[in-house]
Short mmCIF file of C-alpha atoms in Angstrom, two decimals:
data_model
loop_
_atom_site.label_atom_id
_atom_site.label_comp_id
_atom_site.label_asym_id
_atom_site.label_seq_id
_atom_site.Cartn_x
_atom_site.Cartn_y
_atom_site.Cartn_z
CA ARG A 60 115.44 149.83 -74.22
CA ALA A 61 112.09 148.13 -74.72
CA PHE A 62 110.95 148.78 -71.15
CA ASP A 63 111.80 152.48 -71.46
CA VAL A 64 109.89 153.08 -74.68
CA ILE A 65 106.89 151.05 -73.44
CA GLU A 66 106.74 153.22 -70.34
CA ALA A 67 106.95 156.40 -72.42
CA ARG A 68 104.12 155.24 -74.71
CA THR A 69 101.77 153.50 -72.29
CA GLY A 70 102.73 154.68 -68.82
CA ARG A 71 103.29 151.09 -67.75
CA GLU A 72 106.58 150.62 -65.90
CA LEU A 73 107.98 147.16 -66.63
CA SER A 74 111.02 145.50 -65.14
CA MET A 75 112.61 142.10 -65.45
CA TYR A 76 111.33 140.94 -62.07
CA ARG A 77 107.77 142.23 -62.36
CA LEU A 78 106.66 140.33 -65.45
CA PRO A 79 103.85 137.77 -64.96
CA ASP A 80 105.67 134.43 -65.24
CA ASP A 81 102.31 132.68 -65.78
CA ASP A 82 101.39 134.63 -68.92
CA ARG A 83 99.60 132.19 -71.25
CA ALA A 84 100.09 134.19 -74.44
CA THR A 85 103.85 134.10 -73.95
CA TYR A 86 104.00 130.33 -73.40
CA GLU A 87 101.70 129.68 -76.35
CA MET A 88 103.98 131.73 -78.59
CA ILE A 89 107.08 129.91 -77.30
CA SER A 90 105.45 126.49 -77.70
CA GLN A 91 104.72 127.25 -81.34
CA GLY A 92 108.44 127.85 -81.92
CA ASP A 93 107.75 131.52 -82.60
CA THR A 94 110.94 132.67 -80.89
CA ILE A 95 112.94 134.47 -83.61
CA GLY A 96 114.85 137.29 -81.92
CA THR A 97 114.35 136.08 -78.35
CA PHE A 98 117.25 135.30 -76.03
CA GLN A 99 118.77 131.80 -76.05
CA VAL A 100 115.75 129.91 -77.45
CA GLU A 101 115.84 131.30 -81.00
CA SER A 102 118.23 128.84 -82.71
CA ARG A 103 116.83 126.20 -85.02
CA ALA A 104 117.88 123.42 -82.61
CA GLN A 105 116.13 125.18 -79.72
CA ILE A 106 112.99 125.77 -81.79
CA ALA A 107 112.87 122.12 -82.89
CA SER A 108 113.18 121.02 -79.27
CA ILE A 109 110.59 123.53 -78.07
CA LEU A 110 108.05 122.25 -80.57
CA HIS A 111 108.32 118.89 -78.80
CA THR A 112 108.64 119.94 -75.16
CA LYS A 113 105.99 122.74 -75.21
CA PRO A 114 107.14 124.85 -72.21
CA GLU A 115 104.28 125.74 -69.86
CA ARG A 116 106.11 127.40 -66.96
CA LEU A 117 109.35 129.18 -66.28
CA TYR A 118 111.17 126.09 -65.04
CA ASP A 119 110.48 124.40 -68.37
CA ILE A 120 112.47 127.21 -70.00
CA VAL A 121 115.23 126.75 -67.41
CA VAL A 122 115.55 123.12 -68.51
CA GLN A 123 115.21 124.05 -72.20
CA VAL A 124 118.08 126.52 -72.01
CA ALA A 125 120.39 123.86 -70.53
CA LEU A 126 119.13 120.95 -72.65
CA ILE A 127 120.30 122.11 -76.06
CA ARG A 128 123.98 122.23 -75.17
CA PRO A 129 126.90 120.06 -76.32
CA GLY A 130 126.96 118.12 -73.04
CA PRO A 131 123.35 116.85 -72.97
CA ILE A 132 123.36 116.42 -76.76
CA GLN A 133 126.52 114.29 -76.82
CA ALA A 134 125.33 112.33 -73.78
CA ASN A 135 122.15 111.48 -75.73
CA PHE A 136 119.98 113.02 -73.03
CA VAL A 137 117.85 115.18 -75.33
CA HIS A 138 115.65 112.51 -76.90
CA PRO A 139 114.98 110.60 -73.65
CA TYR A 140 114.05 113.84 -71.90
CA THR A 141 111.76 114.82 -74.78
CA ARG A 142 110.02 111.43 -74.87
CA ARG A 143 109.50 111.50 -71.11
CA ARG A 144 108.30 115.08 -71.19
CA ARG A 145 105.70 114.12 -73.81
CA GLY A 146 104.62 111.03 -71.86
CA GLU A 147 105.92 108.62 -74.50
CA GLU A 148 108.45 106.98 -72.18
CA LYS A 149 108.22 106.10 -68.51
CA VAL A 150 110.46 108.06 -66.16
CA THR A 151 112.95 105.66 -64.58
CA TYR A 152 115.95 106.05 -62.28
CA LEU A 153 119.16 104.02 -62.11
CA HIS A 154 118.85 104.06 -58.31
CA PRO A 155 115.96 105.01 -55.98
CA ALA A 156 118.13 107.68 -54.34
CA LEU A 157 118.32 109.52 -57.67
CA GLU A 158 114.59 110.24 -57.82
CA PRO A 159 114.56 113.38 -55.63
CA LEU A 160 117.67 114.63 -57.44
CA LEU A 161 116.39 114.13 -60.99
CA GLU A 162 112.61 114.25 -60.66
CA ARG A 163 112.33 117.82 -61.97
CA THR A 164 114.24 116.90 -65.14
CA GLN A 165 112.39 113.67 -66.02
CA GLY A 166 115.09 111.46 -64.51
CA ILE A 167 117.80 112.91 -66.77
CA PRO A 168 120.84 114.78 -65.36
CA ILE A 169 120.77 118.18 -67.05
CA PHE A 170 122.62 120.49 -64.63
CA GLN A 171 126.06 120.55 -63.04
CA GLU A 172 124.42 120.87 -59.62
CA GLN A 173 122.74 117.49 -60.20
CA ALA A 174 126.12 115.88 -60.83
CA MET A 175 127.31 117.35 -57.52
CA ALA A 176 124.19 116.08 -55.75
CA ILE A 177 124.72 112.57 -57.15
CA ALA A 178 128.30 112.54 -55.86
CA MET A 179 127.21 113.75 -52.42
CA THR A 180 124.11 111.55 -52.06
CA LEU A 181 125.36 108.30 -53.55
CA GLY A 182 129.14 108.67 -53.24
CA GLY A 183 129.41 110.33 -49.84
CA TYR A 184 131.27 113.36 -51.20
CA THR A 185 131.52 116.49 -49.09
CA ALA A 186 130.24 119.74 -50.61
CA ALA A 187 133.84 120.86 -51.26
CA GLU A 188 134.70 117.54 -52.95
CA ALA A 189 131.57 117.73 -55.10
CA ASP A 190 132.40 121.28 -56.15
CA LEU A 191 135.90 120.15 -57.11
CA LEU A 192 134.33 117.42 -59.25
CA ARG A 193 132.10 120.05 -60.90
CA ARG A 194 135.09 122.24 -61.69
CA THR A 195 136.99 119.26 -63.06
CA MET A 196 134.05 118.45 -65.32
CA GLY A 197 134.18 122.04 -66.54
CA HIS A 198 137.71 121.44 -67.89
CA GLN A 199 136.89 118.79 -70.47
CA ARG A 200 140.11 119.56 -72.37
CA LYS A 201 142.09 118.13 -69.45
CA LYS A 202 140.78 114.67 -70.15
CA VAL A 203 143.24 112.74 -67.98
CA ARG A 204 142.20 114.79 -64.95
CA LEU A 205 138.54 114.21 -65.76
CA LEU A 206 138.99 110.45 -66.23
CA THR A 207 140.77 110.22 -62.90
CA ALA A 208 138.04 112.17 -61.09
CA LEU A 209 135.22 110.07 -62.57
CA ALA A 210 137.05 106.81 -61.89
CA GLU A 211 137.35 107.89 -58.25
CA LEU A 212 133.62 108.67 -58.21
CA ARG A 213 132.82 105.19 -59.53
CA GLU A 214 135.00 103.57 -56.87
CA ARG A 215 133.32 105.58 -54.11
CA LEU A 216 129.89 104.71 -55.46
CA VAL A 217 130.77 101.02 -55.37
CA GLY A 218 132.19 101.50 -51.89
CA LYS A 219 128.80 102.87 -50.78
CA GLY A 220 127.03 99.74 -51.96
CA ILE A 221 126.06 100.85 -55.48
CA SER A 222 126.32 97.98 -57.97
CA GLU A 223 129.24 97.98 -60.39
CA ALA A 224 126.87 98.23 -63.37
CA ILE A 225 124.99 101.27 -62.03
CA ALA A 226 128.22 102.97 -60.92
CA THR A 227 129.65 102.48 -64.41
CA ARG A 228 126.49 103.87 -66.01
CA ILE A 229 126.66 106.98 -63.81
CA GLU A 230 130.34 107.40 -64.67
CA GLU A 231 129.60 107.11 -68.41
CA ASP A 232 126.69 109.56 -68.22
CA LEU A 233 128.78 112.14 -66.40
CA MET A 234 131.69 111.61 -68.81
CA SER A 235 129.51 112.61 -71.76
CA PHE A 236 127.74 115.27 -69.73
CA ALA A 237 131.08 116.84 -68.76
CA ASN A 238 131.31 118.44 -72.18
CA TYR A 239 129.67 121.80 -71.42
CA GLY A 240 127.11 120.69 -68.86
CA PHE A 241 125.18 123.77 -67.71
CA PRO A 242 124.84 125.07 -64.13
CA GLU A 243 121.22 125.41 -63.01
CA SER A 244 121.82 128.84 -61.49
CA HIS A 245 123.11 130.05 -64.87
CA ALA A 246 120.12 128.47 -66.63
CA TRP A 247 117.71 130.30 -64.31
CA SER A 248 119.33 133.63 -65.21
CA PHE A 249 119.19 132.83 -68.92
CA ALA A 250 115.60 131.58 -68.68
CA LEU A 251 114.44 134.77 -67.00
CA ILE A 252 115.90 136.88 -69.82
CA ALA A 253 114.52 134.44 -72.41
CA PHE A 254 111.05 134.73 -70.89
CA ALA A 255 111.29 138.53 -70.72
CA THR A 256 112.20 138.80 -74.42
CA ALA A 257 109.42 136.37 -75.35
CA TYR A 258 106.93 138.33 -73.24
CA LEU A 259 107.91 141.54 -75.05
CA LYS A 260 107.61 139.86 -78.44
CA ALA A 261 104.16 138.50 -77.53
CA HIS A 262 102.73 141.75 -76.13
CA TYR A 263 104.88 144.59 -77.49
CA PRO A 264 106.35 143.34 -80.77
CA THR A 265 107.07 146.79 -82.21
CA GLU A 266 108.93 148.02 -79.14
CA PHE A 267 110.75 144.69 -78.92
CA LEU A 268 111.93 144.92 -82.54
CA MET A 269 113.08 148.50 -81.97
CA ALA A 270 115.15 147.44 -78.94
CA LEU A 271 116.53 144.40 -80.73
CA LEU A 272 117.68 146.41 -83.74
CA ASN A 273 119.18 149.17 -81.61
CA ALA A 274 121.21 146.54 -79.72
CA GLN A 275 122.80 145.21 -82.92
CA PRO A 276 125.22 143.65 -83.71
CA MET A 277 124.12 140.60 -81.70
CA GLY A 278 122.10 137.42 -81.92
CA PHE A 279 121.62 134.57 -84.33
CA TYR A 280 119.83 136.17 -87.29
CA PRO A 281 120.58 138.99 -89.75
CA ILE A 282 118.50 142.15 -89.29
CA ALA A 283 116.64 141.36 -92.53
CA THR A 284 115.29 138.14 -90.99
CA LEU A 285 114.29 139.93 -87.78
CA ILE A 286 112.42 142.57 -89.78
CA HIS A 287 110.71 140.11 -92.13
CA ASP A 288 109.61 137.99 -89.17
CA ALA A 289 108.22 141.04 -87.38
CA ARG A 290 106.37 142.21 -90.48
CA ARG A 291 104.77 138.78 -90.82
CA HIS A 292 103.50 139.35 -87.26
CA GLY A 293 101.89 142.64 -88.18
CA VAL A 294 104.64 145.04 -87.13
CA VAL A 295 104.74 148.09 -89.40
CA VAL A 296 108.31 149.08 -90.30
CA THR A 297 109.04 152.31 -92.18
CA GLY A 298 112.26 153.47 -93.73
CA PRO A 299 114.82 155.93 -92.39
CA CYS A 300 113.72 159.55 -92.73
CA LEU A 301 115.60 162.82 -92.23
CA ALA A 302 112.39 164.74 -91.58
CA ARG A 303 111.75 162.57 -88.52
CA GLY A 304 113.58 159.68 -86.89
CA ALA A 305 117.10 159.52 -85.54
CA SER A 306 120.34 157.59 -85.78
CA ASP A 307 118.74 154.70 -83.85
CA CYS A 308 115.35 153.15 -84.60
CA THR A 309 112.40 154.95 -83.03
CA ILE A 310 108.74 154.22 -82.25
CA GLU A 311 106.02 156.41 -83.72
CA GLU A 312 102.42 156.50 -82.51
CA GLN A 313 99.50 157.76 -84.59
CA ILE A 314 97.62 160.66 -83.02
CA ASP A 315 94.41 162.51 -83.77
CA ALA A 316 94.35 164.38 -87.08
CA GLY A 317 93.45 167.64 -85.30
CA SER A 318 96.27 167.39 -82.78
CA PRO A 319 98.94 170.09 -82.86
CA GLU A 320 101.56 167.40 -82.17
CA GLY A 321 103.48 165.44 -84.74
CA ASN A 322 104.14 165.89 -88.43
CA PRO A 323 101.35 165.40 -90.97
CA GLU A 324 101.85 162.65 -93.54
CA ARG A 325 100.91 162.93 -97.19
CA ASP A 326 97.67 161.07 -96.39
CA GLY A 327 96.81 163.56 -93.62
CA THR A 328 97.58 161.26 -90.68
CA ARG A 329 99.74 162.59 -87.87
CA TRP A 330 102.40 160.68 -85.96
CA ARG A 331 104.50 161.51 -82.95
CA THR A 332 107.84 160.01 -82.03
CA ILE A 333 107.95 158.35 -78.62
CA VAL A 334 110.92 159.67 -76.66
CA PRO A 335 111.77 157.43 -73.66
CA ARG A 336 113.34 158.84 -70.55
CA THR A 337 116.91 157.81 -69.88
CA ARG A 338 117.14 155.52 -66.87
CA THR A 339 119.91 155.67 -64.31
CA ALA A 340 120.83 152.97 -61.84
CA SER A 341 118.70 154.64 -59.17
CA THR A 342 115.55 154.49 -61.32
CA VAL A 343 115.73 150.76 -62.12
CA PRO A 344 113.30 148.89 -59.81
CA ALA A 345 114.98 146.53 -57.36
CA PRO A 346 113.93 142.84 -57.47
CA ALA A 347 112.15 142.94 -54.11
CA ASN A 348 109.64 140.30 -55.20
CA LEU A 349 111.07 138.10 -57.92
CA PHE A 350 107.77 137.25 -59.61
CA ALA A 351 105.35 139.90 -58.42
CA ARG A 352 102.20 139.72 -60.54
CA HIS A 353 101.97 142.69 -62.85
CA HIS A 354 99.56 141.80 -65.61
CA PRO A 355 99.04 143.79 -68.82
CA VAL A 356 96.86 146.88 -68.67
CA ALA A 357 94.84 148.46 -71.43
CA THR A 358 96.98 150.90 -73.41
CA GLY A 359 94.58 152.00 -76.11
CA ASP A 360 94.52 150.92 -79.73
CA ARG A 361 96.50 153.70 -81.38
CA PRO A 362 98.56 152.35 -84.29
CA VAL A 363 102.29 152.27 -83.75
CA ARG A 364 105.13 151.72 -86.18
CA LEU A 365 108.89 151.40 -86.14
CA ARG A 366 111.04 153.94 -87.94
CA LEU A 367 114.37 152.47 -89.07
CA GLY A 368 117.35 154.48 -87.82
CA TRP A 369 119.80 156.35 -90.01
CA ARG A 370 122.70 154.17 -88.85
CA PHE A 371 121.17 151.19 -90.68
CA ILE A 372 121.82 152.92 -93.99
CA ARG A 373 124.74 151.28 -95.74
CA GLY A 374 127.52 153.62 -96.80
CA ILE A 375 126.77 156.40 -94.33
CA GLY A 376 129.88 157.45 -92.43
CA ASP A 377 130.18 157.89 -88.67
CA GLN A 378 131.15 161.51 -89.13
CA ALA A 379 128.03 162.17 -91.18
CA LEU A 380 125.83 160.41 -88.59
CA GLU A 381 127.29 162.52 -85.82
CA ALA A 382 126.77 165.71 -87.83
CA LEU A 383 123.18 164.79 -88.73
CA THR A 384 122.35 163.97 -85.11
CA ARG A 385 123.97 167.17 -83.81
CA VAL A 386 122.31 169.62 -86.19
CA ARG A 387 118.96 167.79 -86.15
CA ALA A 388 118.87 168.30 -82.35
CA LEU A 389 119.09 172.05 -82.89
CA ALA A 390 116.18 172.28 -85.35
CA PRO A 391 114.22 169.98 -87.68
CA PHE A 392 115.39 169.70 -91.28
CA ARG A 393 113.29 171.68 -93.76
CA ASP A 394 114.26 170.06 -97.07
CA ILE A 395 117.04 168.22 -98.90
CA ALA A 396 119.13 171.37 -99.26
CA ASP A 397 118.87 172.05 -95.54
CA VAL A 398 120.10 168.55 -94.70
CA VAL A 399 123.07 168.73 -97.08
CA HIS A 400 124.14 172.23 -96.09
CA ARG A 401 123.77 171.99 -92.30
CA ALA A 402 125.38 168.56 -92.01
CA ARG A 403 127.92 169.39 -94.77
CA LEU A 404 127.41 166.02 -96.43
CA ASN A 405 129.83 164.67 -99.00
CA ARG A 406 128.77 162.91 -102.20
CA SER A 407 128.84 159.34 -100.87
CA ASP A 408 126.82 160.21 -97.74
CA ALA A 409 124.23 162.13 -99.76
CA ILE A 410 123.83 159.27 -102.23
CA ALA A 411 123.57 156.71 -99.40
CA LEU A 412 120.76 158.71 -97.74
CA ALA A 413 118.89 159.17 -101.02
CA ARG A 414 119.30 155.52 -102.01
CA ALA A 415 117.71 154.41 -98.71
CA GLY A 416 114.76 156.81 -99.09
CA GLY A 417 116.01 159.15 -96.39
CA PHE A 418 114.73 162.18 -98.32
CA ALA A 419 111.33 160.67 -99.17
CA ARG A 420 109.43 163.23 -97.08
CA TRP A 421 110.44 165.87 -99.63
CA GLU A 422 111.12 163.72 -102.73
CA PRO A 423 109.62 160.18 -102.88
CA ASP A 424 111.58 159.20 -106.00
CA ARG A 425 114.93 157.98 -104.72
CA ARG A 426 116.81 158.66 -107.94
CA LYS A 427 115.46 162.18 -108.23
CA ALA A 428 116.37 162.70 -104.56
CA ALA A 429 119.90 161.56 -105.32
CA TRP A 430 120.24 164.11 -108.16
CA GLU A 431 118.84 166.83 -105.93
CA SER A 432 121.13 166.02 -103.01
CA LEU A 433 124.20 165.89 -105.26
CA ARG A 434 123.29 169.28 -106.68
CA HIS A 435 123.37 170.75 -103.19
CA VAL A 436 126.59 168.91 -102.32
CA GLY A 437 128.12 170.75 -105.29
CA GLU A 438 127.18 174.03 -103.67
CA ILE A 439 129.30 173.33 -100.57
CA LEU A 440 132.26 171.79 -102.41
CA PRO A 441 134.78 173.72 -104.52
CA LEU A 442 132.97 172.85 -107.75
CA ALA A 443 131.14 174.86 -110.35
CA PRO A 444 127.64 175.89 -109.19
CA SER A 445 124.89 173.63 -110.41
CA GLU A 446 121.37 174.43 -111.44
CA ALA A 447 118.12 172.69 -110.71
CA GLY A 448 117.20 170.20 -113.41
CA ASP A 449 114.04 168.45 -114.41
CA HIS A 450 114.85 164.77 -113.96
CA ALA A 451 112.16 162.25 -114.81
CA PRO A 452 113.63 158.78 -114.20
CA ARG A 453 111.63 155.65 -114.92
CA LYS A 454 109.67 154.47 -111.89
CA LEU A 455 111.30 151.58 -110.09
CA ALA A 456 109.58 148.22 -110.49
CA ARG A 457 108.63 146.43 -107.27
CA THR A 458 111.46 143.90 -107.58
CA GLU A 459 113.97 146.67 -108.32
CA GLY A 460 112.83 148.46 -105.19
CA ILE A 461 113.29 145.33 -103.05
CA PHE A 462 116.81 144.72 -104.36
CA LEU A 463 117.67 148.41 -103.98
CA ASP A 464 116.46 148.23 -100.37
CA TYR A 465 118.86 145.36 -99.68
CA PHE A 466 121.69 147.28 -101.32
CA ALA A 467 120.87 150.43 -99.35
CA MET A 468 119.91 148.96 -95.95
CA GLY A 469 120.54 145.21 -95.91
CA THR A 470 116.79 144.51 -95.81
CA SER A 471 113.57 145.39 -97.58
CA LEU A 472 110.57 147.04 -95.97
CA ASP A 473 108.24 146.38 -98.89
CA GLY A 474 108.60 142.75 -99.86
CA HIS A 475 110.97 139.79 -99.95
CA PRO A 476 113.58 138.98 -102.63
CA VAL A 477 112.20 135.46 -103.13
CA GLU A 478 109.02 137.06 -104.54
CA HIS A 479 111.14 137.81 -107.61
CA LEU A 480 111.83 134.09 -108.05
CA ARG A 481 108.39 132.74 -107.13
CA ARG A 482 107.17 132.33 -110.70
CA ARG A 483 110.28 130.36 -111.67
CA LEU A 484 109.98 128.27 -108.52
CA SER A 485 106.32 127.47 -109.19
CA GLU A 486 107.04 126.53 -112.80
CA ALA A 487 109.76 124.15 -111.56
CA GLY A 488 107.29 122.52 -109.17
CA ALA A 489 108.71 123.99 -105.96
CA ILE A 490 106.48 124.52 -102.95
CA ASP A 491 106.69 127.37 -100.45
CA SER A 492 107.15 127.24 -96.68
CA ARG A 493 103.37 127.27 -96.04
CA ASP A 494 102.97 123.87 -97.71
CA LEU A 495 105.42 121.96 -95.50
CA ALA A 496 102.85 121.19 -92.80
CA THR A 497 100.73 119.17 -95.25
CA LEU A 498 103.48 116.84 -96.51
CA ARG A 499 104.15 113.28 -95.35
CA HIS A 500 107.39 111.87 -93.99
CA GLY A 501 109.63 110.64 -96.82
CA GLU A 502 107.77 112.55 -99.53
CA GLU A 503 109.97 114.04 -102.25
CA VAL A 504 109.92 117.82 -102.34
CA LEU A 505 111.48 120.76 -104.17
CA VAL A 506 111.96 124.01 -102.26
CA GLY A 507 113.77 127.27 -102.82
CA GLY A 508 114.70 130.27 -100.76
CA LEU A 509 117.22 132.79 -99.52
CA VAL A 510 119.88 131.27 -97.24
CA VAL A 511 119.76 132.92 -93.82
CA THR A 512 122.18 130.77 -91.79
CA ARG A 513 124.50 127.81 -92.24
CA GLN A 514 125.49 125.75 -89.20
CA ARG A 515 127.75 122.76 -88.59
CA PRO A 516 127.63 122.02 -84.84
CA GLU A 517 130.42 119.91 -83.38
CA SER A 518 127.81 117.44 -82.13
CA ALA A 519 126.32 116.91 -85.63
CA ASN A 520 129.00 114.59 -87.06
CA GLY A 521 129.73 116.83 -90.04
CA VAL A 522 126.10 117.49 -91.01
CA LEU A 523 125.42 120.99 -92.37
CA PHE A 524 122.14 122.66 -91.41
CA ILE A 525 120.84 125.33 -93.78
CA LEU A 526 118.05 127.68 -92.81
CA MET A 527 116.32 129.34 -95.76
CA GLU A 528 113.63 131.96 -95.88
CA ASP A 529 110.95 132.73 -98.43
CA GLU A 530 108.30 135.43 -98.45
CA PHE A 531 106.05 133.34 -96.15
CA GLY A 532 108.38 131.80 -93.57
CA PHE A 533 111.30 129.42 -93.03
CA LEU A 534 112.61 126.21 -94.59
CA ASN A 535 115.04 123.95 -92.72
CA ALA A 536 117.38 121.73 -94.73
CA ILE A 537 119.72 118.96 -93.57
CA VAL A 538 122.76 118.46 -95.81
CA ARG A 539 124.69 115.27 -95.12
CA ARG A 540 128.45 115.27 -95.56
CA GLU A 541 128.43 113.35 -98.87
CA VAL A 542 125.81 115.69 -100.37
CA GLU A 543 127.77 118.76 -99.29
CA ILE A 544 130.94 117.35 -100.89
CA ALA A 545 129.06 116.74 -104.15
CA PHE A 546 127.70 120.31 -104.18
CA ARG A 547 130.43 122.01 -102.16
CA GLU A 548 130.48 125.54 -103.62
CA VAL A 549 126.71 125.73 -103.94
CA ALA A 550 126.13 124.52 -100.38
CA ARG A 551 128.66 126.92 -98.89
CA ARG A 552 128.25 130.08 -100.93
CA ALA A 553 125.05 130.37 -102.98
CA PRO A 554 122.73 133.07 -101.56
CA PHE A 555 119.63 131.52 -103.18
CA LEU A 556 119.22 127.74 -103.16
CA LEU A 557 116.96 125.25 -104.90
CA ILE A 558 116.91 122.00 -102.92
CA LEU A 559 115.55 118.64 -103.98
CA GLY A 560 115.08 116.32 -101.03
CA ARG A 561 112.73 114.34 -98.85
CA ILE A 562 110.57 115.41 -95.96
CA GLN A 563 111.86 114.45 -92.52
CA ARG A 564 108.92 114.73 -90.13
CA ASP A 565 109.28 114.26 -86.38
CA GLY A 566 105.94 115.26 -84.94
CA PRO A 567 105.60 119.02 -85.37
CA VAL A 568 109.18 119.41 -86.64
CA VAL A 569 109.49 119.32 -90.44
CA GLN A 570 112.84 119.44 -92.27
CA ILE A 571 114.10 118.65 -95.75
CA LEU A 572 116.82 116.02 -96.12
CA ALA A 573 118.71 117.41 -99.11
CA GLU A 574 119.69 115.17 -102.01
CA LYS A 575 120.56 117.76 -104.67
CA LEU A 576 121.40 121.47 -104.48
CA LYS A 577 121.28 124.06 -107.22
CA PRO A 578 121.92 127.81 -107.09
CA MET A 579 119.21 130.21 -108.22
CA LYS A 580 120.33 133.39 -109.93
CA PRO A 581 118.10 136.45 -109.77
CA LYS A 582 118.29 139.13 -112.45
CA ALA A 583 120.31 141.35 -110.12
CA ALA A 584 122.83 140.62 -107.39
CA LEU A 585 121.46 140.75 -103.86
CA ALA A 586 123.56 142.63 -101.32
CA PHE A 587 123.09 140.08 -98.54
CA ARG A 588 125.25 137.51 -96.78
CA SER A 589 124.02 134.68 -94.61
CA ARG A 590 125.25 134.27 -91.05
CA ASP A 591 127.37 131.15 -91.07
CA PHE A 592 128.43 129.20 -87.97
CA ARG A 593 130.88 126.53 -89.11
#
């Protein structure tokens, strides 16, 4: 999706295998942990690891993809690899023969293929026997079978002259590693997609966001978080509009004021919607040269923006979306009445469109637009005819608009809900996400934000990880089991949290070790639910 719209806008034909894998801007962005929305390396655990390992080439991403997995984590391979990668620990090998097998991964077994190579090189296994060992390790639930296979490996290692102590260490490492160890071939595939998404985010953030939203539901974060993150990176996101736009999100490019193309805005600017061509299998470039250099070309400096699609409006029915798309393809909509009559909207669909600002091209006030659309709905339903009225509702306050946006679309395009609580947070002594970088390890801190995700990984021994968001960025909290029990309902359900805790600093990674949790209650309910992985 992103490649197609980039080609339509710039003329540059991108493909997965023609991206420059040495692009500095992409690696700098990844190394800063700026990977929200990218493939595989967007989780909080991946970001924390990336901030330490600082990937500089594609193979670093290959390792990164495989490193943050239950196997390496439970085998305690992550911290040794990180220390060795940063030059804080000397790379050592249990046996000299392991060096060529593990050199690329700092002496740490990360991939299933390395376990096979160890069995073949040190234990004298045939390729078929090593592959059987790999498949056995992939069935960790069948523990008896795994124990038998690893015990046999240890015996064969000893039989080849490996000391009992080293053979036992290798057996123990592979036992822990057996829990979801990653194949290197799989990691290469994942890393290539991860790099491609990061490249798009670094160079074409608007097109990338469009493609990401149109591919929903997917990924780690709610669409609100994806949109807020993109807006903090300068991406302009506008609301759904029946005068332009479509069911899916679209890209609009500003054009010259005197151009006959596009629709004029109220400020006189003109914008055109980028329509990508539809690719077929025969038009997708074949990977003849896996990493052929194809560096960015100048594409002009015309402003672009993303137009949110109609399908992101809450409450709009599939039948209404199909009708709107069908009749809009025949001719543009002229006004609110034209939309209602041609698509034969019912009351709930008309209200949903008005609430989300879908009629703003003709009536900016969303409540007045709702009255107007309902009046025209009455004309196509078996009700008494209605007459035009002069409605003058009070103008929505900024906070009301933000909360209405969340109710209507699940996100806001003109602010963040924590803005509404900022004064109360400041009066309580809470800091915002921008201040975290200046605090010392162990320092007491009070923070507040909107809960985006809750996670309790199997490898975390019951610890709950809470990711919060404020209007400036993200806040990561660690909630130990005893703290969660003491504040159970708040920790598990409150949409807004106030957390008292202490700074946990590990180099560039800053988190808050929670000691007390308290819910924050805004003046109005927020129509938003965190994504919880527990």
